[in-house]
Amino acid sequence: MTAATVVTGVAVAAPNGLGTDAYWRATRAGAGGIRPIRKFDTSRYPVTLAGEVPDFRPEEHLPSRLLPQTDHMTRLALVAADQALADARVDPTARDPFTMGVVTAGSSGGFEFGERELRNLWSKGGQYVSAYQSFAWFYAVNTGQISIRNGMRGPCGVVVSDQAGGLDALAQARRLIRGGTPLVVSGGVDGSICSWGLVAQMAGGRLSTATDPDRAYLPFDAAAAGHVPGEGGALLVLEDADSARDRGARTYGEIAGYAATFDPRPGTGREPGLRRAIELALDDADLAPADIDLVFADAAAVPELDRIEADALAAVFGPGGVPVTAPKTMTGRLLSGAAPLDVVTALLALADGVVPPTVNVTPLPGYGLDLVVGAPRPARPETALVLARGHGGFNSALVVRRAGA
């Protein structure tokens, strides 16, 4: 029997809380972090709201030599990696470097860094472009910088599948652990809240243009009109269960099942792939639909996509058959950081016996969802299903099981 993959450390950087404890307090309280964008003047943009990570001062956490060569996103990721390893009580310097790996998800790369250097190129000339531009913009940069900082010389990689990438990265980490790598840092920290990055996201046609933070991101609601972008995410320390037990590690839970599918080409009349991803993930976890206690929805807030997700859940679990939540209504969609944040939220929810709320949403009865809204719902969940979809047809589903369940 293949040994289980367990989560022994977590760290969060989110718009409604910097650090796991702050994030979880805010999420349980239904406190959002969506606000008018502060990083640049949005007066000429149709999109003016975002989820920006508050109170982050990289110079308090990172050596000065790293600051000129890293994007804001990577600084968040480096600090999150440090915090996740500390949470797992892992000292990388005390371990064989070839027994530790890193797999993160990326989608935009270091857009803020890249925009600044492109402005220098256009306005001053190539000699004013930082040499660090060669890698600071790259979507694999978080993996590289985390592995270098912590001396992790085992298998490393990056997964790019938009919002679904965070689950895909955790699944790849699980494969590496099953293949013999005892410990992998995985997840995603992403974001590009800059003028270049915002315009790039606007091109997809799915961003909300609302100006009221409480009415901007409303999945499964009659007023759904796109999502709010955000930055941040979560990193997790994944370990082989036997190795974790041997060193006396505390575990948050187990990565019990996973699957990914791809939607068929539009116009073919074939069913979208989300339902199949759910069914395959349950099979991988050796669970029946009735064994799932809680679902974290992808929650696109695009009526057509919300309908696809609601139909997939109804087909697998029955109408209203399982509590569903979307705490990302408090943070915005964090690109490839969104799904790892949902996984951490799911593990915290399983540990605390509570379903966090979907804020500001009045669900349409026609979706047939038991959507948890307004306030947390007391529960005794043991398993949770996390869903994520990426632009272009990516579907991923991941099952987590509570520690000791």
Tab-separated table of C-alpha atoms in Angstrom:
chain	number	residue	atom	x	y	z
A	1	MET	CA	0.000	0.000	0.000
A	2	THR	CA	1.353	3.476	-0.896
A	3	ALA	CA	2.110	5.558	2.178
A	4	ALA	CA	-0.112	8.570	2.723
A	5	THR	CA	0.965	12.143	2.011
A	6	VAL	CA	0.290	14.420	4.957
A	7	VAL	CA	0.452	18.167	5.554
A	8	THR	CA	2.740	19.093	8.440
A	9	GLY	CA	3.121	22.854	7.943
A	10	VAL	CA	1.121	25.700	6.410
A	11	ALA	CA	1.555	29.420	5.835
A	12	VAL	CA	-0.804	32.013	4.389
A	13	ALA	CA	-0.461	35.430	2.797
A	14	ALA	CA	-3.960	36.671	1.993
A	15	PRO	CA	-5.732	39.987	1.433
A	16	ASN	CA	-7.757	39.526	4.615
A	17	GLY	CA	-4.886	38.336	6.778
A	18	LEU	CA	-1.103	38.099	6.647
A	19	GLY	CA	-0.171	34.880	8.424
A	20	THR	CA	-2.263	31.779	9.023
A	21	ASP	CA	-3.749	32.842	12.354
A	22	ALA	CA	-4.729	36.315	11.153
A	23	TYR	CA	-6.252	34.886	7.985
A	24	TRP	CA	-8.260	32.237	9.803
A	25	ARG	CA	-9.611	34.729	12.353
A	26	ALA	CA	-10.723	37.054	9.578
A	27	THR	CA	-12.238	34.237	7.527
A	28	ARG	CA	-14.231	32.854	10.426
A	29	ALA	CA	-15.470	36.361	11.135
A	30	GLY	CA	-16.443	36.929	7.511
A	31	ALA	CA	-14.028	39.856	7.226
A	32	GLY	CA	-13.026	40.647	3.668
A	33	GLY	CA	-9.874	42.113	2.178
A	34	ILE	CA	-11.230	43.440	-1.128
A	35	ARG	CA	-10.652	47.179	-1.419
A	36	PRO	CA	-9.825	49.907	-3.939
A	37	ILE	CA	-6.412	49.244	-5.458
A	38	ARG	CA	-3.686	51.181	-3.641
A	39	LYS	CA	-0.606	50.287	-5.687
A	40	PHE	CA	-1.328	52.548	-8.639
A	41	ASP	CA	-3.856	55.043	-9.928
A	42	THR	CA	-6.870	53.185	-11.343
A	43	SER	CA	-8.887	56.264	-12.316
A	44	ARG	CA	-8.581	55.388	-16.016
A	45	TYR	CA	-9.294	51.674	-15.573
A	46	PRO	CA	-12.699	49.959	-15.561
A	47	VAL	CA	-11.481	47.621	-12.793
A	48	THR	CA	-10.658	49.413	-9.539
A	49	LEU	CA	-10.913	46.758	-6.806
A	50	ALA	CA	-8.535	43.978	-5.781
A	51	GLY	CA	-7.436	41.883	-2.853
A	52	GLU	CA	-4.018	43.196	-1.795
A	53	VAL	CA	-2.015	41.600	1.032
A	54	PRO	CA	-1.877	44.125	3.904
A	55	ASP	CA	0.993	45.185	6.128
A	56	PHE	CA	3.736	43.217	4.389
A	57	ARG	CA	7.221	44.632	4.959
A	58	PRO	CA	9.728	42.334	3.259
A	59	GLU	CA	12.750	44.048	4.803
A	60	GLU	CA	11.599	42.749	8.187
A	61	HIS	CA	11.779	39.139	7.012
A	62	LEU	CA	14.341	38.837	4.206
A	63	PRO	CA	18.039	39.713	3.830
A	64	SER	CA	18.694	42.954	1.983
A	65	ARG	CA	20.555	41.173	-0.813
A	66	LEU	CA	17.312	39.465	-1.887
A	67	LEU	CA	15.206	42.591	-2.171
A	68	PRO	CA	16.679	44.011	-5.423
A	69	GLN	CA	16.314	40.692	-7.216
A	70	THR	CA	12.781	39.684	-6.242
A	71	ASP	CA	9.265	40.669	-7.188
A	72	HIS	CA	6.642	41.378	-4.516
A	73	MET	CA	5.048	38.001	-5.256
A	74	THR	CA	8.325	36.154	-4.674
A	75	ARG	CA	8.999	37.997	-1.436
A	76	LEU	CA	5.598	36.867	-0.171
A	77	ALA	CA	6.427	33.304	-1.248
A	78	LEU	CA	9.843	33.287	0.450
A	79	VAL	CA	8.390	34.463	3.732
A	80	ALA	CA	5.519	31.969	3.457
A	81	ALA	CA	7.995	29.140	2.833
A	82	ASP	CA	9.958	30.149	5.932
A	83	GLN	CA	6.772	30.212	7.987
A	84	ALA	CA	5.490	26.892	6.633
A	85	LEU	CA	8.800	25.165	7.432
A	86	ALA	CA	8.817	26.684	10.916
A	87	ASP	CA	5.209	25.552	11.398
A	88	ALA	CA	6.267	22.038	10.403
A	89	ARG	CA	9.256	22.270	12.761
A	90	VAL	CA	11.620	21.535	9.913
A	91	ASP	CA	15.160	22.911	9.871
A	92	PRO	CA	16.333	22.571	6.253
A	93	THR	CA	19.991	22.942	7.244
A	94	ALA	CA	19.725	19.804	9.373
A	95	ARG	CA	18.452	17.603	6.524
A	96	ASP	CA	19.993	16.028	3.467
A	97	PRO	CA	19.343	18.647	0.744
A	98	PHE	CA	18.477	15.930	-1.769
A	99	THR	CA	15.565	14.726	0.388
A	100	MET	CA	13.676	18.031	0.026
A	101	GLY	CA	11.883	19.337	-3.052
A	102	VAL	CA	9.818	22.326	-4.121
A	103	VAL	CA	6.816	22.399	-6.469
A	104	THR	CA	4.836	25.606	-6.836
A	105	ALA	CA	2.167	26.833	-9.197
A	106	GLY	CA	2.546	30.008	-11.199
A	107	SER	CA	0.540	31.921	-13.734
A	108	SER	CA	1.653	35.507	-14.036
A	109	GLY	CA	5.201	35.531	-12.735
A	110	GLY	CA	6.780	38.694	-11.366
A	111	PHE	CA	4.693	41.183	-13.336
A	112	GLU	CA	5.320	44.104	-10.997
A	113	PHE	CA	9.077	43.709	-11.327
A	114	GLY	CA	8.769	43.234	-15.066
A	115	GLU	CA	6.583	46.297	-15.540
A	116	ARG	CA	9.070	48.492	-13.706
A	117	GLU	CA	11.981	47.263	-15.806
A	118	LEU	CA	10.046	47.658	-19.056
A	119	ARG	CA	9.292	51.250	-18.087
A	120	ASN	CA	13.015	51.753	-17.560
A	121	LEU	CA	13.718	50.237	-20.982
A	122	TRP	CA	11.207	52.464	-22.766
A	123	SER	CA	12.037	55.694	-20.938
A	124	LYS	CA	15.788	55.419	-20.267
A	125	GLY	CA	17.299	52.631	-22.328
A	126	GLY	CA	18.500	49.059	-21.963
A	127	GLN	CA	21.404	49.935	-19.688
A	128	TYR	CA	18.874	50.844	-17.000
A	129	VAL	CA	17.176	47.434	-17.004
A	130	SER	CA	18.100	45.270	-14.008
A	131	ALA	CA	20.016	42.093	-14.717
A	132	TYR	CA	17.598	40.392	-12.336
A	133	GLN	CA	14.822	40.903	-14.887
A	134	SER	CA	16.157	37.751	-16.562
A	135	PHE	CA	14.515	35.620	-13.877
A	136	ALA	CA	12.484	37.845	-11.536
A	137	TRP	CA	9.559	37.930	-14.004
A	138	PHE	CA	9.592	34.161	-14.631
A	139	TYR	CA	6.637	32.029	-13.499
A	140	ALA	CA	9.078	29.448	-12.047
A	141	VAL	CA	10.932	32.007	-9.941
A	142	ASN	CA	9.189	31.167	-6.650
A	143	THR	CA	10.289	27.549	-6.865
A	144	GLY	CA	13.827	28.576	-7.693
A	145	GLN	CA	14.184	31.153	-4.939
A	146	ILE	CA	12.621	28.895	-2.281
A	147	SER	CA	14.882	25.994	-3.214
A	148	ILE	CA	18.000	28.177	-3.195
A	149	ARG	CA	17.187	29.919	0.096
A	150	ASN	CA	16.531	26.614	1.871
A	151	GLY	CA	19.126	24.415	0.186
A	152	MET	CA	16.492	22.117	-1.283
A	153	ARG	CA	18.212	20.152	-4.037
A	154	GLY	CA	15.683	17.378	-4.536
A	155	PRO	CA	13.075	17.359	-7.331
A	156	CYS	CA	11.771	20.850	-8.082
A	157	GLY	CA	9.301	22.188	-10.605
A	158	VAL	CA	6.470	24.545	-11.442
A	159	VAL	CA	2.945	23.900	-12.748
A	160	VAL	CA	1.113	26.392	-14.945
A	161	SER	CA	-2.650	25.891	-15.312
A	162	ASP	CA	-4.099	29.185	-14.089
A	163	GLN	CA	-6.418	28.859	-11.068
A	164	ALA	CA	-6.210	25.050	-11.206
A	165	GLY	CA	-2.432	25.145	-10.905
A	166	GLY	CA	-2.341	25.246	-7.125
A	167	LEU	CA	-4.062	21.868	-6.849
A	168	ASP	CA	-1.966	20.463	-9.670
A	169	ALA	CA	1.204	21.514	-7.837
A	170	LEU	CA	0.099	19.772	-4.647
A	171	ALA	CA	-0.683	16.660	-6.668
A	172	GLN	CA	2.765	16.732	-8.254
A	173	ALA	CA	4.306	17.075	-4.802
A	174	ARG	CA	2.304	14.044	-3.723
A	175	ARG	CA	3.683	12.087	-6.685
A	176	LEU	CA	7.235	13.055	-5.743
A	177	ILE	CA	6.662	11.920	-2.170
A	178	ARG	CA	5.280	8.616	-3.384
A	179	GLY	CA	8.377	8.324	-5.553
A	180	GLY	CA	10.726	8.621	-2.601
A	181	THR	CA	11.214	12.315	-1.807
A	182	PRO	CA	10.283	12.574	1.897
A	183	LEU	CA	9.432	16.286	2.011
A	184	VAL	CA	8.172	18.809	-0.551
A	185	VAL	CA	7.211	22.464	-0.122
A	186	SER	CA	4.259	23.096	-2.401
A	187	GLY	CA	1.314	25.346	-3.178
A	188	GLY	CA	1.225	28.756	-4.784
A	189	VAL	CA	1.689	32.442	-4.051
A	190	ASP	CA	0.729	34.591	-7.013
A	191	GLY	CA	-0.535	37.993	-8.039
A	192	SER	CA	0.064	40.847	-10.426
A	193	ILE	CA	-1.689	43.905	-9.060
A	194	CYS	CA	0.003	46.429	-11.320
A	195	SER	CA	-1.197	48.263	-14.404
A	196	TRP	CA	0.355	45.739	-16.792
A	197	GLY	CA	-0.944	42.766	-14.845
A	198	LEU	CA	-4.415	44.214	-14.456
A	199	VAL	CA	-4.772	44.887	-18.182
A	200	ALA	CA	-3.597	41.339	-18.901
A	201	GLN	CA	-6.289	39.953	-16.613
A	202	MET	CA	-8.938	42.253	-18.041
A	203	ALA	CA	-8.311	40.724	-21.460
A	204	GLY	CA	-9.927	37.510	-20.237
A	205	GLY	CA	-13.248	39.290	-19.840
A	206	ARG	CA	-13.995	37.885	-16.382
A	207	LEU	CA	-13.122	40.743	-14.024
A	208	SER	CA	-15.790	42.597	-12.109
A	209	THR	CA	-16.110	46.332	-12.761
A	210	ALA	CA	-18.146	46.969	-9.613
A	211	THR	CA	-16.924	49.686	-7.276
A	212	ASP	CA	-18.552	48.471	-4.050
A	213	PRO	CA	-16.323	45.782	-2.444
A	214	ASP	CA	-19.376	44.080	-0.964
A	215	ARG	CA	-21.059	43.763	-4.362
A	216	ALA	CA	-18.099	43.012	-6.576
A	217	TYR	CA	-17.572	39.250	-6.327
A	218	LEU	CA	-20.842	37.336	-6.084
A	219	PRO	CA	-20.678	33.724	-7.274
A	220	PHE	CA	-24.002	31.874	-7.547
A	221	ASP	CA	-25.812	35.197	-7.069
A	222	ALA	CA	-28.246	36.904	-9.450
A	223	ALA	CA	-25.817	39.840	-9.571
A	224	ALA	CA	-22.770	37.731	-10.499
A	225	ALA	CA	-20.707	39.684	-13.027
A	226	GLY	CA	-17.141	38.459	-12.782
A	227	HIS	CA	-14.520	38.085	-10.077
A	228	VAL	CA	-12.156	40.408	-8.244
A	229	PRO	CA	-8.430	39.814	-8.776
A	230	GLY	CA	-6.143	39.320	-5.827
A	231	GLU	CA	-2.647	38.468	-4.684
A	232	GLY	CA	-1.258	35.972	-2.203
A	233	GLY	CA	-1.925	32.319	-1.545
A	234	ALA	CA	-0.533	29.571	0.646
A	235	LEU	CA	2.399	27.207	0.885
A	236	LEU	CA	2.265	23.807	2.519
A	237	VAL	CA	4.860	21.328	3.739
A	238	LEU	CA	3.930	17.878	2.483
A	239	GLU	CA	5.602	14.766	3.856
A	240	ASP	CA	5.507	11.036	3.633
A	241	ALA	CA	3.294	9.930	6.532
A	242	ASP	CA	5.809	7.414	7.841
A	243	SER	CA	8.644	9.951	7.829
A	244	ALA	CA	6.459	12.537	9.511
A	245	ARG	CA	5.443	10.053	12.197
A	246	ASP	CA	9.036	8.967	12.782
A	247	ARG	CA	10.073	12.532	13.558
A	248	GLY	CA	7.019	13.175	15.712
A	249	ALA	CA	5.488	15.772	13.417
A	250	ARG	CA	2.021	17.190	13.937
A	251	THR	CA	-0.227	16.725	10.904
A	252	TYR	CA	-3.066	18.918	9.672
A	253	GLY	CA	-4.462	16.218	7.457
A	254	GLU	CA	-3.900	14.043	4.415
A	255	ILE	CA	-3.972	14.711	0.690
A	256	ALA	CA	-6.312	11.809	0.064
A	257	GLY	CA	-7.320	12.115	-3.600
A	258	TYR	CA	-6.818	14.163	-6.743
A	259	ALA	CA	-7.785	14.298	-10.386
A	260	ALA	CA	-7.581	16.705	-13.296
A	261	THR	CA	-9.501	16.910	-16.557
A	262	PHE	CA	-9.739	19.280	-19.491
A	263	ASP	CA	-12.899	20.690	-21.002
A	264	PRO	CA	-13.798	19.699	-24.562
A	265	ARG	CA	-13.555	22.209	-27.359
A	266	PRO	CA	-16.508	24.634	-27.328
A	267	GLY	CA	-19.247	23.737	-29.762
A	268	THR	CA	-18.761	19.972	-29.556
A	269	GLY	CA	-21.787	19.466	-27.315
A	270	ARG	CA	-19.728	17.328	-24.943
A	271	GLU	CA	-20.089	17.700	-21.167
A	272	PRO	CA	-17.564	19.940	-19.370
A	273	GLY	CA	-14.879	18.026	-17.492
A	274	LEU	CA	-15.493	19.222	-13.926
A	275	ARG	CA	-17.891	16.443	-12.966
A	276	ARG	CA	-15.445	13.823	-14.205
A	277	ALA	CA	-12.630	15.431	-12.215
A	278	ILE	CA	-14.733	15.207	-9.047
A	279	GLU	CA	-15.596	11.561	-9.652
A	280	LEU	CA	-11.979	10.620	-10.378
A	281	ALA	CA	-10.728	12.428	-7.279
A	282	LEU	CA	-13.242	10.560	-5.121
A	283	ASP	CA	-12.145	7.285	-6.708
A	284	ASP	CA	-8.508	8.138	-6.013
A	285	ALA	CA	-9.397	8.770	-2.369
A	286	ASP	CA	-11.464	5.549	-2.259
A	287	LEU	CA	-14.479	7.568	-1.136
A	288	ALA	CA	-18.132	7.688	-2.144
A	289	PRO	CA	-19.963	11.000	-2.626
A	290	ALA	CA	-21.680	10.502	0.726
A	291	ASP	CA	-18.255	10.506	2.399
A	292	ILE	CA	-17.572	14.136	1.453
A	293	ASP	CA	-18.603	16.554	4.179
A	294	LEU	CA	-17.744	19.886	2.604
A	295	VAL	CA	-16.948	21.385	-0.818
A	296	PHE	CA	-14.837	24.466	-1.500
A	297	ALA	CA	-16.189	25.782	-4.787
A	298	ASP	CA	-14.179	27.306	-7.596
A	299	ALA	CA	-16.822	30.071	-7.646
A	300	ALA	CA	-16.117	31.844	-10.933
A	301	ALA	CA	-18.946	34.398	-10.532
A	302	VAL	CA	-19.636	34.108	-14.250
A	303	PRO	CA	-23.216	32.797	-14.630
A	304	GLU	CA	-22.357	30.255	-17.309
A	305	LEU	CA	-19.447	28.877	-15.298
A	306	ASP	CA	-21.373	28.954	-12.031
A	307	ARG	CA	-24.068	26.879	-13.716
A	308	ILE	CA	-21.521	24.310	-14.890
A	309	GLU	CA	-20.112	23.983	-11.370
A	310	ALA	CA	-23.538	23.760	-9.723
A	311	ASP	CA	-24.655	21.126	-12.205
A	312	ALA	CA	-21.503	19.073	-11.631
A	313	LEU	CA	-22.015	19.159	-7.860
A	314	ALA	CA	-25.688	18.228	-8.199
A	315	ALA	CA	-24.819	15.346	-10.519
A	316	VAL	CA	-22.318	13.885	-8.045
A	317	PHE	CA	-23.868	14.737	-4.665
A	318	GLY	CA	-27.504	15.442	-5.501
A	319	PRO	CA	-29.197	18.864	-5.249
A	320	GLY	CA	-28.184	20.449	-1.949
A	321	GLY	CA	-26.454	17.202	-1.071
A	322	VAL	CA	-23.330	18.669	0.534
A	323	PRO	CA	-22.471	22.002	2.171
A	324	VAL	CA	-20.619	24.287	-0.264
A	325	THR	CA	-18.557	27.361	0.527
A	326	ALA	CA	-16.414	29.924	-1.283
A	327	PRO	CA	-14.349	31.944	1.213
A	328	LYS	CA	-12.492	33.495	-1.706
A	329	THR	CA	-15.324	36.030	-1.839
A	330	MET	CA	-13.355	37.665	0.994
A	331	THR	CA	-10.036	37.729	-0.866
A	332	GLY	CA	-10.697	37.731	-4.586
A	333	ARG	CA	-9.307	35.062	-6.869
A	334	LEU	CA	-5.568	34.814	-6.280
A	335	LEU	CA	-4.593	33.192	-9.585
A	336	SER	CA	-2.566	30.051	-8.809
A	337	GLY	CA	-2.532	30.973	-5.114
A	338	ALA	CA	-6.304	30.604	-4.763
A	339	ALA	CA	-6.627	26.826	-4.574
A	340	PRO	CA	-3.761	26.239	-2.092
A	341	LEU	CA	-5.382	28.859	0.128
A	342	ASP	CA	-8.646	26.907	-0.124
A	343	VAL	CA	-6.785	23.711	0.819
A	344	VAL	CA	-5.332	25.330	3.931
A	345	THR	CA	-8.773	26.756	4.758
A	346	ALA	CA	-10.266	23.301	4.362
A	347	LEU	CA	-7.709	21.774	6.727
A	348	LEU	CA	-8.372	24.475	9.325
A	349	ALA	CA	-12.114	24.002	8.931
A	350	LEU	CA	-11.790	20.249	9.457
A	351	ALA	CA	-9.673	20.796	12.563
A	352	ASP	CA	-11.980	23.409	14.107
A	353	GLY	CA	-15.295	21.818	13.172
A	354	VAL	CA	-16.693	24.753	11.262
A	355	VAL	CA	-17.641	25.648	7.698
A	356	PRO	CA	-16.397	29.156	6.819
A	357	PRO	CA	-18.903	31.421	5.090
A	358	THR	CA	-19.366	32.754	1.588
A	359	VAL	CA	-19.823	36.456	2.251
A	360	ASN	CA	-22.127	38.979	0.543
A	361	VAL	CA	-23.832	36.344	-1.633
A	362	THR	CA	-27.553	35.617	-1.878
A	363	PRO	CA	-27.565	32.290	-3.738
A	364	LEU	CA	-30.075	31.743	-6.489
A	365	PRO	CA	-32.313	28.786	-5.566
A	366	GLY	CA	-32.054	27.549	-9.133
A	367	TYR	CA	-28.472	26.481	-8.610
A	368	GLY	CA	-29.600	23.882	-6.074
A	369	LEU	CA	-26.639	24.454	-3.758
A	370	ASP	CA	-26.453	24.266	0.023
A	371	LEU	CA	-24.230	27.351	0.005
A	372	VAL	CA	-23.011	28.421	3.437
A	373	VAL	CA	-23.534	32.180	3.574
A	374	GLY	CA	-23.461	34.952	6.131
A	375	ALA	CA	-21.853	33.222	9.099
A	376	PRO	CA	-19.795	30.089	9.818
A	377	ARG	CA	-21.758	26.873	10.187
A	378	PRO	CA	-20.841	24.507	13.027
A	379	ALA	CA	-20.100	21.032	11.719
A	380	ARG	CA	-18.013	17.937	12.305
A	381	PRO	CA	-16.460	17.446	8.871
A	382	GLU	CA	-13.799	14.822	8.265
A	383	THR	CA	-13.296	15.219	4.520
A	384	ALA	CA	-13.398	18.157	2.148
A	385	LEU	CA	-13.300	18.497	-1.614
A	386	VAL	CA	-11.534	21.515	-3.135
A	387	LEU	CA	-12.320	22.504	-6.729
A	388	ALA	CA	-10.398	24.791	-9.069
A	389	ARG	CA	-10.771	25.701	-12.726
A	390	GLY	CA	-8.313	27.501	-14.953
A	391	HIS	CA	-8.995	29.734	-17.929
A	392	GLY	CA	-8.980	27.669	-21.113
A	393	GLY	CA	-10.541	24.494	-19.748
A	394	PHE	CA	-8.473	23.224	-16.793
A	395	ASN	CA	-10.379	21.380	-14.053
A	396	SER	CA	-8.814	20.040	-10.854
A	397	ALA	CA	-10.277	18.413	-7.759
A	398	LEU	CA	-8.473	17.512	-4.541
A	399	VAL	CA	-9.725	15.665	-1.459
A	400	VAL	CA	-8.294	16.323	1.997
A	401	ARG	CA	-8.959	14.187	5.066
A	402	ARG	CA	-8.770	15.451	8.652
A	403	ALA	CA	-5.855	14.266	10.733
A	404	GLY	CA	-6.875	11.138	12.604
A	405	ALA	CA	-9.985	10.590	10.500
